[in-house]
Amino acid sequence: MKIIACYKLIPEEQDITVNSDGTLNLNKTDAKISQFDLNAIEAACALKQQNSDIHIVAMSSGGEALANPKGRKDVLSRGPDELIVVSEPGLENALPHQTAAILAAAAQKSGFDLILCGDGSADLYAQQVGLLLGEALGVSAINGVSRIISLSDTQIQVERTLEDEVETLTLNLPAVVAVSTDINAPQIPSMKAILGAAKKPVQAWQSADLGLGDVSGYTTLLSVLAPQQKARARVIIEGDGEEQIAEFAEHLRKVIG
Amino acid sequence: MSKFSTVWVFSDAASRLPELMGAARQLGEDVRVIVQGNEQSAQAFRLGADAAYDLGSIPADRIIEDYADTLVQTIKNHAPNALVLLPATRRCKALAARLGARLTAGVVNDANELVLQDGHIVATHMVYGGLAFGKEQITTPYAVTTLNSGVFEVAQEDSARTGSATSLEFVAPKNPIICVSRKVKQSNSVDLGKARLVVSVGRGIGNQANISIAEALSNAMGAELGCSRPVAENEKWMDRERYVGISGIMIKPELYLALGISGQIQHMVGANGAQIIMAINKDKNAPIFQYADYGLVGDLMKIVPALTEALKR
Ligand SMILES: Cc1cc2nc3c(=O)[nH]c(=O)nc-3n(C[C@H](O)[C@H](O)[C@H](O)COP(=O)(O)OP(=O)(O)OC[C@H]3O[C@@H](n4cnc5c(N)ncnc54)[C@H](O)[C@@H]3O)c2cc1C
């Protein structure tokens, strides 16, 4: 069985700064694997532990950052057997519908039984790519999956956590499943896994290799701006002596009313 | 064009319908509501629907998302362009993507603002973990958005308004998903969103047993207890319904008192709506103090019990 685990490279949030006009400065940011996609990769690896016949392909579409050997090793050290990237300049700014179209073409070329995605990427958090990917491939797709109950050659049964209920669902394969963060705790790769990652096969494609013409967007991102910080009093009392605690308690009492 | 000619509304959560109707009436000339059953249909008309379409009762093994083709057929039959409004629930996000694909429409989830500009919907939603807001214009004739709560005025019910819904014929999807079972979540008793005062616990509390000191303080204040994500998701010291932040719950209490919370942006976007933020943290450089009205730098293990005593006096 072939499982594709999709991931996105995003800018490290800790390194993002806000310019004086409210725009974001991403120049000093390193690329990292989006948090929720680590859950998807881990979920694929957990399935492989139960069934050694599984072959895991990590797959990503994006910009030139995907060419970085360190980043490629990073994803492969987390367990996938093989990596497929579709990268070309500009694709780092692709919006969900475009990303889904590219991933669908790549998945079709590679072949698959099951695709795992994160529920959303930690940058745009559009929460659509997995679902749109399923639509583009003409297979079932579902979001919010918090547990994989069973996997057979023809079906996957999952638990899906919604706001106020939990569903058990059966999907016929092939299918796309987007997982939520509570599905697992991604492991930190071992030294051995990191060393082994360099030997795993990598295929780099461009959208031309996929026979994709221009996939125009359905939406346009007009601006990304940090919100105005709400003005706060910022009365900071230093020290945990009786006097300081009493002063803080006084402020608290006034607020409680 | 100052309004969309047609706005379609569907809500899987009955409680969200009044606000969606408020938004739809503000943005559209003609508001059409997809309902489940007579009761919701009557409510939709009282809330100002121009027409309602009834999905009927949904078999237990079917999920609402599998009605995408049914909805698409109805929407397409009516007009070649429209706005489709849904609440930002997990279920409706799944439905939104399906509708988007089948209507070749742009989709934006979690809209915090929705306006019409030059005949196109512009939706604002949080990006980069709450660091910024992205403004996205949907350029397709059909537009699909899921709306956060608290963005629009709720529509008021007018009991004089009535109407009857058109029944919709279920269009079976090509790849149905079978619902084997469904159970209501147990721990959903707390509604942090409605609490006036919130005391919130971060990883700085140290261990699960220590949560009792935060509980004692919140009892003395008459507050609800919240937490940061690691306290709920990693440590599992508290229920996940209680964690505040971009991936947890967004709250707007009168007071947010943070105990041993560092104040990362993904947490703060959930708490920033508070009128007053107070914080206790032993690290005077903790980012939380940037967001606080009143801060106390020190060991919470010492401060919290003393504060509880002080409030009792
Ligand atoms: C995509 C994404 C989404 C996220 N969503 C959320 C979200 O919705 N909600 C959320 O909360 N987080 C979220 N996070 C995680 C967030 O970035 C932080 O990691 C998290 O909020 C930190 O929790 P914390 O402050 O409790 O713990 P820590 O960062 O470990 O901070 C503990 C604090 O306690 C203080 N402390 C320790 N001991 C004491 C003591 N004895 N007395 C006083 N102070 C003490 C320390 O100085 C420190 O500041 C998200 C992260 C990502 C990447």
Coordinates of C-alpha atoms and ligand atoms in Angstrom, one line a residue:
Chain A
M1 CA 0.0 0.0 0.0
K2 CA 1.2 3.5 -0.9
I3 CA 0.6 6.4 1.5
I4 CA 1.4 9.9 0.6
A5 CA 2.0 12.3 3.5
C6 CA 1.8 16.0 2.3
Y7 CA 3.6 18.8 4.0
K8 CA 4.3 22.5 3.5
L9 CA 7.4 24.5 4.2
I10 CA 6.5 27.7 6.1
P11 CA 8.5 30.5 7.6
E12 CA 9.6 29.9 11.2
E13 CA 7.2 32.1 13.2
Q14 CA 9.7 32.9 15.9
D15 CA 11.8 34.8 13.3
I16 CA 9.0 36.9 11.8
T17 CA 9.1 40.5 12.7
V18 CA 6.5 43.3 12.1
N19 CA 7.6 46.3 10.1
S20 CA 6.5 49.8 11.2
D21 CA 3.8 49.8 8.5
G22 CA 2.3 46.6 9.9
T23 CA 3.6 44.4 7.1
L24 CA 5.6 41.3 8.0
N25 CA 9.3 40.9 7.5
L26 CA 10.0 37.3 6.5
N27 CA 13.6 37.9 5.3
K28 CA 15.3 36.4 8.2
T29 CA 13.0 33.4 8.6
D30 CA 14.2 29.8 8.2
A31 CA 11.9 27.4 6.4
K32 CA 10.4 24.7 8.5
I33 CA 7.8 21.9 8.2
S34 CA 4.4 23.2 9.2
Q35 CA 3.5 21.9 12.6
F36 CA 0.3 20.1 11.7
D37 CA 1.9 18.3 8.8
L38 CA 4.3 16.7 11.2
N39 CA 1.2 15.1 12.7
A40 CA 0.3 13.7 9.2
I41 CA 3.8 12.3 8.7
E42 CA 3.7 10.7 12.1
A43 CA 0.3 9.2 11.4
A44 CA 1.6 7.6 8.2
C45 CA 4.6 6.2 10.1
A46 CA 2.3 4.8 12.8
L47 CA 0.4 2.9 10.2
K48 CA 3.6 1.6 8.7
Q49 CA 4.6 0.2 12.1
Q50 CA 1.4 -1.9 12.1
N51 CA 1.8 -3.0 8.5
S52 CA 5.3 -3.3 7.0
D53 CA 3.9 -3.5 3.4
I54 CA 3.3 0.3 3.5
H55 CA 5.4 2.6 1.4
I56 CA 5.4 6.2 2.5
V57 CA 6.0 9.1 0.1
A58 CA 6.4 12.5 1.6
M59 CA 5.1 15.1 -0.9
S60 CA 5.3 18.9 -1.0
S61 CA 4.6 21.7 -3.5
G62 CA 6.3 25.0 -3.0
G63 CA 9.1 27.4 -3.8
E64 CA 12.9 27.1 -4.0
A65 CA 13.2 26.3 -0.3
L66 CA 12.2 22.8 -1.2
A67 CA 15.5 22.4 -3.0
N68 CA 17.4 22.7 0.2
P69 CA 19.1 19.4 1.1
K70 CA 18.9 20.0 4.8
G71 CA 15.1 20.4 4.6
R72 CA 14.8 17.3 2.4
K73 CA 16.8 15.3 5.0
D74 CA 14.6 16.8 7.8
V75 CA 11.4 15.4 6.3
L76 CA 12.9 12.0 5.3
S77 CA 14.4 11.6 8.8
R78 CA 10.9 11.5 10.2
G79 CA 10.1 8.2 8.5
P80 CA 9.0 8.5 4.9
D81 CA 10.7 6.1 2.4
E82 CA 10.8 8.6 -0.5
L83 CA 10.3 12.3 -1.2
I84 CA 8.6 14.0 -4.1
V85 CA 8.7 17.7 -4.4
V86 CA 7.1 20.0 -7.0
S87 CA 9.0 23.2 -6.7
E88 CA 9.5 26.3 -8.7
P89 CA 9.9 30.0 -7.9
G90 CA 6.7 31.6 -6.9
L91 CA 4.9 28.5 -5.7
E92 CA 5.7 29.5 -2.1
N93 CA 2.8 32.0 -2.6
A94 CA 0.3 29.5 -4.0
L95 CA -3.2 29.7 -2.6
P96 CA -5.1 26.5 -1.5
H97 CA -6.8 25.8 -4.8
Q98 CA -3.5 26.0 -6.7
T99 CA -1.6 23.9 -4.2
A100 CA -4.4 21.3 -4.3
A101 CA -4.3 21.2 -8.2
I102 CA -0.5 20.6 -8.2
L103 CA -0.5 18.0 -5.4
A104 CA -3.4 16.2 -7.2
A105 CA -1.4 16.0 -10.4
A106 CA 1.7 14.8 -8.6
A107 CA -0.2 12.2 -6.6
Q108 CA -1.8 10.9 -9.8
K109 CA 1.6 10.6 -11.4
S110 CA 3.1 8.8 -8.4
G111 CA 0.0 6.7 -7.5
F112 CA -1.5 6.3 -4.0
D113 CA -4.0 4.4 -1.9
L114 CA -4.2 7.0 0.9
I115 CA -3.2 10.6 1.3
L116 CA -2.6 12.2 4.8
C117 CA -2.5 15.9 5.3
G118 CA -2.6 18.3 8.2
D119 CA -5.8 20.2 8.8
G120 CA -4.2 23.5 7.9
S121 CA -0.8 25.0 7.5
A122 CA 0.5 27.2 10.4
D123 CA 1.0 30.2 8.1
L124 CA -2.2 30.8 6.1
Y125 CA -4.3 28.2 8.0
A126 CA -6.7 28.1 5.1
Q127 CA -7.8 24.5 6.1
Q128 CA -8.8 23.5 2.6
V129 CA -5.8 21.9 0.8
G130 CA -6.5 18.3 1.9
L131 CA -10.2 18.6 1.1
L132 CA -9.7 20.2 -2.2
L133 CA -7.1 17.6 -3.1
G134 CA -9.7 14.9 -2.5
E135 CA -12.1 16.8 -4.8
A136 CA -9.4 17.3 -7.5
L137 CA -8.7 13.5 -7.4
G138 CA -12.4 12.6 -7.3
V139 CA -11.9 10.6 -4.1
S140 CA -13.5 11.0 -0.6
A141 CA -11.8 13.5 1.8
I142 CA -12.5 14.5 5.3
N143 CA -11.0 16.9 7.9
G144 CA -10.6 16.9 11.7
V145 CA -9.4 13.3 12.0
S146 CA -8.2 12.7 15.6
R147 CA -7.6 8.9 15.3
I148 CA -7.2 6.2 12.7
I149 CA -9.1 3.2 13.9
S150 CA -8.3 0.7 11.1
L151 CA -6.9 0.5 7.6
S152 CA -7.5 -2.3 5.1
D153 CA -6.8 -2.6 1.4
T154 CA -10.2 -1.1 0.6
Q155 CA -11.2 1.1 3.5
I156 CA -10.1 3.4 6.3
Q157 CA -12.0 3.9 9.5
V158 CA -11.4 7.1 11.4
E159 CA -12.5 9.0 14.4
R160 CA -13.3 12.7 13.8
T161 CA -13.6 15.2 16.5
L162 CA -16.0 18.1 16.0
E163 CA -16.9 21.0 18.3
D164 CA -19.5 19.0 20.3
E165 CA -19.4 15.4 19.0
V166 CA -17.1 12.6 17.9
E167 CA -17.9 10.6 14.8
T168 CA -16.6 7.3 13.6
L169 CA -16.5 7.3 9.8
T170 CA -15.7 4.8 7.1
L171 CA -14.1 6.0 3.8
N172 CA -13.5 3.8 0.8
L173 CA -9.9 3.9 -0.5
P174 CA -8.4 5.8 -2.2
A175 CA -9.1 8.7 0.1
V176 CA -7.6 11.9 1.6
V177 CA -7.6 12.3 5.4
A178 CA -6.7 15.6 7.1
V179 CA -5.6 15.1 10.7
S180 CA -5.9 17.4 13.7
T181 CA -3.1 18.0 16.2
D182 CA -4.5 15.6 18.8
I183 CA -3.9 12.6 16.6
N184 CA -0.4 12.1 17.9
A185 CA 2.8 13.7 19.3
P186 CA 5.4 13.9 16.5
Q187 CA 8.7 12.3 17.5
I188 CA 12.0 14.0 17.2
P189 CA 14.1 12.0 14.7
S190 CA 16.9 9.8 16.1
M191 CA 20.5 10.3 14.9
K192 CA 20.3 7.0 13.0
A193 CA 17.2 8.2 11.2
I194 CA 18.9 11.5 10.3
L195 CA 21.9 9.7 8.9
G196 CA 19.7 7.2 7.0
A197 CA 17.6 10.1 5.5
A198 CA 20.4 11.1 3.0
K199 CA 20.2 7.7 1.3
K200 CA 16.5 7.9 0.5
P201 CA 15.3 8.7 -3.0
V202 CA 14.1 12.2 -3.9
Q203 CA 12.3 13.2 -7.0
A204 CA 12.0 16.8 -7.9
W205 CA 9.4 17.8 -10.4
Q206 CA 8.2 21.1 -11.9
S207 CA 4.6 21.8 -12.9
A208 CA 5.5 21.3 -16.6
D209 CA 6.5 17.7 -15.7
L210 CA 2.9 17.2 -14.5
G211 CA 1.3 18.5 -17.7
L212 CA -0.2 21.3 -15.7
G213 CA -1.0 24.5 -17.5
D214 CA -1.4 27.8 -15.7
V215 CA -3.5 27.1 -12.6
S216 CA -5.0 30.5 -11.9
G217 CA -6.2 31.3 -8.4
Y218 CA -9.8 31.7 -7.3
T219 CA -8.8 34.3 -4.7
T220 CA -6.2 37.1 -4.5
L221 CA -4.4 37.8 -1.3
L222 CA -4.6 41.6 -1.1
S223 CA -2.6 42.3 2.1
V224 CA -1.1 40.7 5.2
L225 CA -1.0 43.2 8.1
A226 CA -0.4 42.9 11.8
P227 CA -3.3 44.2 13.8
Q228 CA -3.0 47.4 15.8
Q229 CA -1.9 46.4 19.3
K230 CA -4.5 47.2 21.9
A231 CA -3.1 49.9 24.2
R232 CA -2.5 48.3 27.7
A233 CA -1.7 50.1 30.9
R234 CA 1.4 47.9 31.4
V235 CA 1.8 48.6 35.1
I236 CA 4.4 46.0 36.0
I237 CA 5.2 45.3 39.7
E238 CA 8.5 43.6 40.4
G239 CA 8.9 41.2 43.3
D240 CA 6.7 38.8 45.2
G241 CA 7.0 40.3 48.7
E242 CA 3.9 41.0 50.8
E243 CA 3.7 44.6 49.7
Q244 CA 3.9 43.9 46.0
I245 CA 1.3 41.2 46.3
A246 CA -1.0 43.6 48.2
E247 CA -0.6 46.2 45.5
F248 CA -1.5 43.7 42.8
A249 CA -4.4 42.4 44.9
E250 CA -5.7 46.0 45.1
H251 CA -5.7 46.3 41.2
L252 CA -7.4 42.9 41.0
R253 CA -10.1 43.9 43.4
K254 CA -10.9 47.0 41.4
V255 CA -11.2 45.1 38.2
I256 CA -13.4 42.4 39.7
G257 CA -15.7 45.1 41.0
Chain B
M1 CA -23.5 46.7 -6.9
S2 CA -23.7 47.4 -3.2
K3 CA -25.1 43.9 -2.3
F4 CA -24.8 40.4 -3.7
S5 CA -28.0 39.5 -5.6
T6 CA -28.2 36.1 -3.8
V7 CA -26.8 34.9 -0.5
W8 CA -27.2 31.3 0.5
V9 CA -27.0 30.4 4.2
F10 CA -26.5 27.0 5.9
S11 CA -25.7 26.3 9.5
D12 CA -25.0 22.9 11.1
A13 CA -25.2 24.6 14.5
A14 CA -28.7 26.1 15.1
S15 CA -27.2 28.7 17.5
R16 CA -25.2 30.2 14.7
L17 CA -28.1 30.9 12.3
P18 CA -29.2 34.3 13.7
E19 CA -25.8 35.8 13.2
L20 CA -25.4 34.3 9.7
M21 CA -28.8 35.7 8.8
G22 CA -27.7 39.1 10.1
A23 CA -24.6 38.9 7.8
A24 CA -26.7 37.6 4.9
R25 CA -29.2 40.4 5.1
Q26 CA -26.5 43.0 5.3
L27 CA -24.6 41.6 2.3
G28 CA -27.4 40.3 0.0
E29 CA -30.7 41.3 -1.7
D30 CA -32.2 37.9 -1.7
V31 CA -31.4 35.5 1.2
R32 CA -32.0 31.8 0.7
V33 CA -31.6 29.4 3.6
I34 CA -30.9 25.6 3.6
V35 CA -32.6 24.2 6.7
Q36 CA -33.1 20.8 8.4
G37 CA -36.7 20.4 9.2
N38 CA -39.8 22.5 9.8
E39 CA -38.7 24.1 13.0
Q40 CA -35.6 25.5 11.5
S41 CA -37.5 26.6 8.4
A42 CA -39.9 28.6 10.5
Q43 CA -37.0 30.2 12.4
A44 CA -35.3 31.1 9.1
F45 CA -38.4 32.9 7.9
R46 CA -38.7 34.8 11.2
L47 CA -35.0 35.8 10.8
G48 CA -35.8 37.2 7.4
A49 CA -35.2 34.5 4.8
D50 CA -36.7 35.2 1.4
A51 CA -36.9 31.4 0.7
A52 CA -36.0 28.2 2.5
Y53 CA -35.0 24.8 1.2
D54 CA -35.4 21.7 3.5
L55 CA -32.9 18.9 3.5
G56 CA -35.3 16.9 5.6
S57 CA -34.2 14.5 8.3
I58 CA -30.7 13.2 7.8
P59 CA -30.2 9.4 8.2
A60 CA -27.9 8.5 11.0
D61 CA -25.3 6.9 8.8
R62 CA -25.0 10.0 6.5
I63 CA -22.9 13.1 7.1
I64 CA -24.1 16.6 6.2
E65 CA -21.0 17.1 4.0
D66 CA -22.4 14.5 1.7
Y67 CA -25.2 17.0 0.8
A68 CA -22.7 19.1 -1.1
D69 CA -24.1 17.9 -4.5
T70 CA -27.6 18.5 -3.3
L71 CA -26.7 22.1 -2.3
V72 CA -24.7 22.7 -5.5
Q73 CA -27.6 21.7 -7.7
T74 CA -30.0 24.0 -5.9
I75 CA -27.5 26.9 -5.9
K76 CA -26.6 26.5 -9.6
N77 CA -30.2 26.2 -10.6
H78 CA -31.1 29.5 -9.0
A79 CA -28.4 31.9 -10.4
P80 CA -24.9 31.9 -11.9
N81 CA -23.4 33.8 -9.0
A82 CA -23.9 34.0 -5.3
L83 CA -22.3 34.2 -1.9
V84 CA -22.6 31.1 0.3
L85 CA -22.3 31.7 4.0
L86 CA -21.6 29.1 6.6
P87 CA -20.4 29.1 10.2
A88 CA -16.7 28.4 10.9
T89 CA -17.3 24.9 12.3
R90 CA -15.2 21.9 11.3
R91 CA -18.2 20.4 9.5
C92 CA -18.9 23.5 7.6
K93 CA -15.3 24.0 6.6
A94 CA -15.4 20.5 5.1
L95 CA -18.6 21.4 3.3
A96 CA -17.2 24.8 2.2
A97 CA -14.3 23.1 0.4
R98 CA -16.6 20.7 -1.3
L99 CA -18.9 23.5 -2.4
G100 CA -15.9 25.5 -3.6
A101 CA -14.6 22.7 -5.7
R102 CA -18.0 22.0 -7.3
L103 CA -18.9 25.6 -7.9
T104 CA -15.4 26.5 -9.0
A105 CA -15.5 29.1 -6.3
G106 CA -12.9 30.7 -4.1
V107 CA -13.3 29.7 -0.4
V108 CA -12.1 31.6 2.7
N109 CA -12.5 30.1 6.2
D110 CA -12.7 31.7 9.6
A111 CA -13.6 35.2 8.3
N112 CA -13.4 37.9 10.9
E113 CA -14.6 40.5 8.5
L114 CA -16.6 40.3 5.3
V115 CA -17.2 43.2 3.0
L116 CA -18.2 43.7 -0.6
Q117 CA -15.7 45.6 -2.7
D118 CA -16.2 46.3 -6.4
G119 CA -18.7 43.5 -6.5
H120 CA -16.4 40.9 -5.0
I121 CA -16.3 39.6 -1.4
V122 CA -13.2 40.5 0.6
A123 CA -12.7 38.3 3.6
T124 CA -10.2 38.9 6.4
H125 CA -8.8 36.0 8.4
M126 CA -6.0 35.4 10.8
V127 CA -2.7 34.2 9.4
Y128 CA 0.7 33.3 10.8
G129 CA -0.7 32.0 14.1
G130 CA -2.4 35.3 14.9
L131 CA 0.6 37.6 14.0
A132 CA -1.4 39.2 11.2
F133 CA -4.6 39.3 9.3
G134 CA -4.8 38.4 5.6
K135 CA -7.3 40.2 3.4
E136 CA -8.4 37.9 0.6
Q137 CA -10.5 38.8 -2.4
I138 CA -12.7 36.1 -3.9
T139 CA -12.6 36.6 -7.7
T140 CA -15.0 33.8 -8.8
P141 CA -18.7 34.4 -9.6
Y142 CA -19.7 32.1 -6.7
A143 CA -17.9 32.8 -3.3
V144 CA -17.9 30.6 -0.3
T145 CA -17.0 31.7 3.2
T146 CA -17.1 30.3 6.8
L147 CA -17.7 33.0 9.3
N148 CA -16.4 33.3 12.9
S149 CA -18.9 34.2 15.6
G150 CA -19.2 37.7 16.9
V151 CA -18.5 39.4 13.5
F152 CA -22.0 40.5 12.5
E153 CA -25.1 41.8 14.4
V154 CA -27.5 38.9 14.9
A155 CA -30.8 39.2 13.0
Q156 CA -33.8 39.8 15.2
E157 CA -36.8 37.5 14.8
D158 CA -40.0 38.9 13.5
S159 CA -42.8 36.5 14.5
A160 CA -45.1 38.0 11.8
R161 CA -42.9 36.5 9.1
T162 CA -43.7 33.0 7.9
G163 CA -43.2 30.9 4.8
S164 CA -42.9 27.3 3.6
A165 CA -39.8 25.6 2.6
T166 CA -39.2 23.7 -0.6
S167 CA -38.1 20.1 0.0
L168 CA -34.8 19.1 -1.6
E169 CA -34.2 15.8 -3.2
F170 CA -31.0 14.2 -2.0
V171 CA -28.4 13.9 -4.7
A172 CA -26.2 11.0 -3.8
P173 CA -22.5 11.7 -3.9
K174 CA -20.1 9.6 -5.9
N175 CA -18.0 8.6 -2.9
P176 CA -20.3 8.6 0.2
I177 CA -18.7 8.6 3.6
I178 CA -20.4 6.2 6.0
C179 CA -21.0 7.4 9.6
V180 CA -20.7 4.3 11.8
S181 CA -21.5 6.0 15.1
R182 CA -21.7 9.5 16.7
K183 CA -21.3 10.4 20.3
V184 CA -21.8 13.7 22.1
K185 CA -18.6 14.9 23.8
Q186 CA -18.7 14.6 27.5
S187 CA -16.5 17.4 28.8
N188 CA -18.2 20.2 27.0
S189 CA -19.9 21.6 30.1
V190 CA -17.7 24.7 30.3
D191 CA -18.5 27.8 28.2
L192 CA -15.4 29.9 28.7
G193 CA -16.7 32.2 26.0
K194 CA -19.4 33.5 28.3
A195 CA -17.3 33.9 31.5
R196 CA -16.9 37.5 32.8
L197 CA -13.7 36.6 34.6
V198 CA -11.1 34.1 33.5
V199 CA -8.1 32.8 35.5
S200 CA -5.8 31.0 33.1
V201 CA -3.1 28.5 33.8
G202 CA 0.1 28.0 31.8
R203 CA 2.9 25.4 32.0
G204 CA 4.5 27.6 34.7
I205 CA 2.0 26.0 37.1
G206 CA 4.5 23.1 37.2
N207 CA 2.3 20.0 37.7
Q208 CA -1.3 18.9 37.7
A209 CA -1.6 18.9 41.5
N210 CA -0.7 22.6 41.6
I211 CA -3.8 23.5 39.5
S212 CA -5.7 23.4 42.8
I213 CA -4.1 26.7 43.9
A214 CA -5.4 28.3 40.7
E215 CA -8.8 26.8 41.3
A216 CA -8.9 28.2 44.8
L217 CA -8.1 31.7 43.4
S218 CA -10.7 31.4 40.6
N219 CA -13.3 30.3 43.2
A220 CA -12.5 33.2 45.4
M221 CA -13.0 35.5 42.4
G222 CA -16.0 33.8 40.9
A223 CA -14.0 33.2 37.7
E224 CA -13.8 30.3 35.2
L225 CA -10.6 28.4 34.7
G226 CA -8.8 28.4 31.3
C227 CA -5.3 27.3 30.3
S228 CA -2.7 27.5 27.5
R229 CA -2.4 24.8 24.9
P230 CA 0.5 22.8 26.4
V231 CA -1.4 22.5 29.7
A232 CA -4.3 20.8 27.8
E233 CA -2.7 19.1 24.8
N234 CA 0.8 18.1 25.9
E235 CA 0.5 17.7 29.6
K236 CA -3.3 16.8 29.6
W237 CA -3.7 18.5 33.0
M238 CA -6.9 20.2 31.9
D239 CA -9.7 19.6 29.3
R240 CA -8.9 20.7 25.8
E241 CA -12.2 22.7 25.8
R242 CA -10.5 25.1 28.2
Y243 CA -7.5 26.2 26.2
V244 CA -7.3 29.7 24.9
G245 CA -5.7 30.7 21.6
I246 CA -5.8 30.6 17.9
S247 CA -6.3 26.8 17.7
G248 CA -8.3 26.8 21.0
I249 CA -11.0 29.2 22.1
M250 CA -11.2 32.9 21.5
I251 CA -12.6 34.8 24.5
K252 CA -13.6 38.4 25.4
P253 CA -13.9 38.4 29.2
E254 CA -13.8 41.6 31.4
L255 CA -10.6 40.2 33.0
Y256 CA -8.0 37.7 31.9
L257 CA -5.6 36.7 34.6
A258 CA -2.7 34.6 33.3
L259 CA -0.7 32.5 35.7
G260 CA 2.7 31.2 34.5
I261 CA 1.8 31.8 30.8
S262 CA 4.7 33.0 28.6
G263 CA 2.4 34.9 26.3
Q264 CA 3.2 33.6 22.8
I265 CA 1.2 35.2 20.0
Q266 CA -0.8 32.0 19.3
H267 CA -2.1 32.1 22.9
M268 CA -2.5 35.9 23.1
V269 CA -4.8 36.2 20.1
G270 CA -7.3 34.2 22.0
A271 CA -7.0 36.4 25.1
N272 CA -6.5 39.8 23.5
G273 CA -10.2 40.5 23.4
A274 CA -10.2 40.8 27.2
Q275 CA -10.9 44.3 28.6
I276 CA -8.2 43.9 31.2
I277 CA -5.3 41.5 31.1
M278 CA -3.4 40.8 34.3
A279 CA -0.3 38.4 34.5
I280 CA 1.9 36.7 37.0
N281 CA 5.2 35.4 35.7
K282 CA 8.6 34.9 37.3
D283 CA 10.4 36.0 34.2
K284 CA 10.2 39.8 33.8
N285 CA 11.0 39.5 30.1
A286 CA 8.2 37.2 29.4
P287 CA 6.2 38.4 26.4
I288 CA 3.0 38.3 28.4
F289 CA 3.9 41.6 30.1
Q290 CA 3.8 43.4 26.8
Y291 CA 0.1 42.5 26.6
A292 CA -0.7 43.1 30.3
D293 CA -2.5 46.0 32.0
Y294 CA -1.2 44.8 35.4
G295 CA 1.7 42.5 35.9
L296 CA 3.4 40.9 38.9
V297 CA 6.9 39.5 38.5
G298 CA 7.4 36.6 40.9
D299 CA 6.8 33.0 41.9
L300 CA 3.2 32.1 41.4
M301 CA 3.5 29.3 43.9
K302 CA 3.9 32.0 46.5
I303 CA 1.7 34.7 45.0
V304 CA -1.4 32.8 44.1
P305 CA -2.2 31.5 47.6
A306 CA -1.5 34.9 49.1
L307 CA -3.7 36.6 46.5
T308 CA -6.5 34.1 47.3
E309 CA -6.2 35.0 51.0
A310 CA -6.2 38.7 50.3
L311 CA -9.4 38.5 48.3
K312 CA -11.2 36.6 51.0
R313 CA -10.4 39.4 53.5
Ligands
LIG1 C1 0.4 26.6 14.9 C2 0.4 26.8 16.4 C3 -0.8 27.1 17.1 C4 -0.8 27.3 18.5 N1 -2.0 27.5 19.1 C5 -2.0 27.7 20.4 C6 -3.2 28.1 21.1 O1 -4.2 28.1 20.6 N2 -3.1 28.3 22.5 C7 -1.9 28.3 23.2 O2 -1.9 28.5 24.4 N3 -0.8 28.0 22.5 C8 -0.7 27.7 21.2 N4 0.4 27.4 20.6 C9 1.6 27.2 21.4 C10 2.3 28.6 21.8 O3 3.1 29.0 20.8 C11 3.1 28.4 23.1 O4 4.0 27.3 23.0 C12 2.2 28.2 24.4 O5 1.2 29.1 24.4 C13 3.1 28.3 25.6 O6 2.3 27.9 26.7 P1 2.8 28.3 28.2 O7 2.9 29.8 28.2 O8 1.8 27.7 29.1 O9 4.2 27.6 28.4 P2 5.7 28.1 28.4 O10 6.0 28.8 27.1 O11 6.5 26.9 28.8 O12 5.7 29.2 29.5 C14 5.7 29.0 30.9 C15 5.8 30.3 31.6 O13 5.7 30.1 33.0 C16 6.6 30.9 33.7 N5 6.8 30.3 34.9 C17 7.4 29.1 35.2 N6 7.4 28.8 36.5 C18 6.8 29.8 37.1 C19 6.5 30.1 38.5 N7 6.8 29.3 39.5 N8 5.9 31.3 38.8 C20 5.6 32.2 37.8 N9 5.9 31.9 36.5 C21 6.5 30.8 36.1 C22 7.8 31.0 32.8 O14 8.6 32.1 33.0 C23 7.2 31.0 31.4 O15 7.0 32.3 30.9 C24 0.5 27.2 19.2 C25 1.7 27.0 18.5 C26 1.7 26.8 17.1 C27 3.0 26.6 16.5

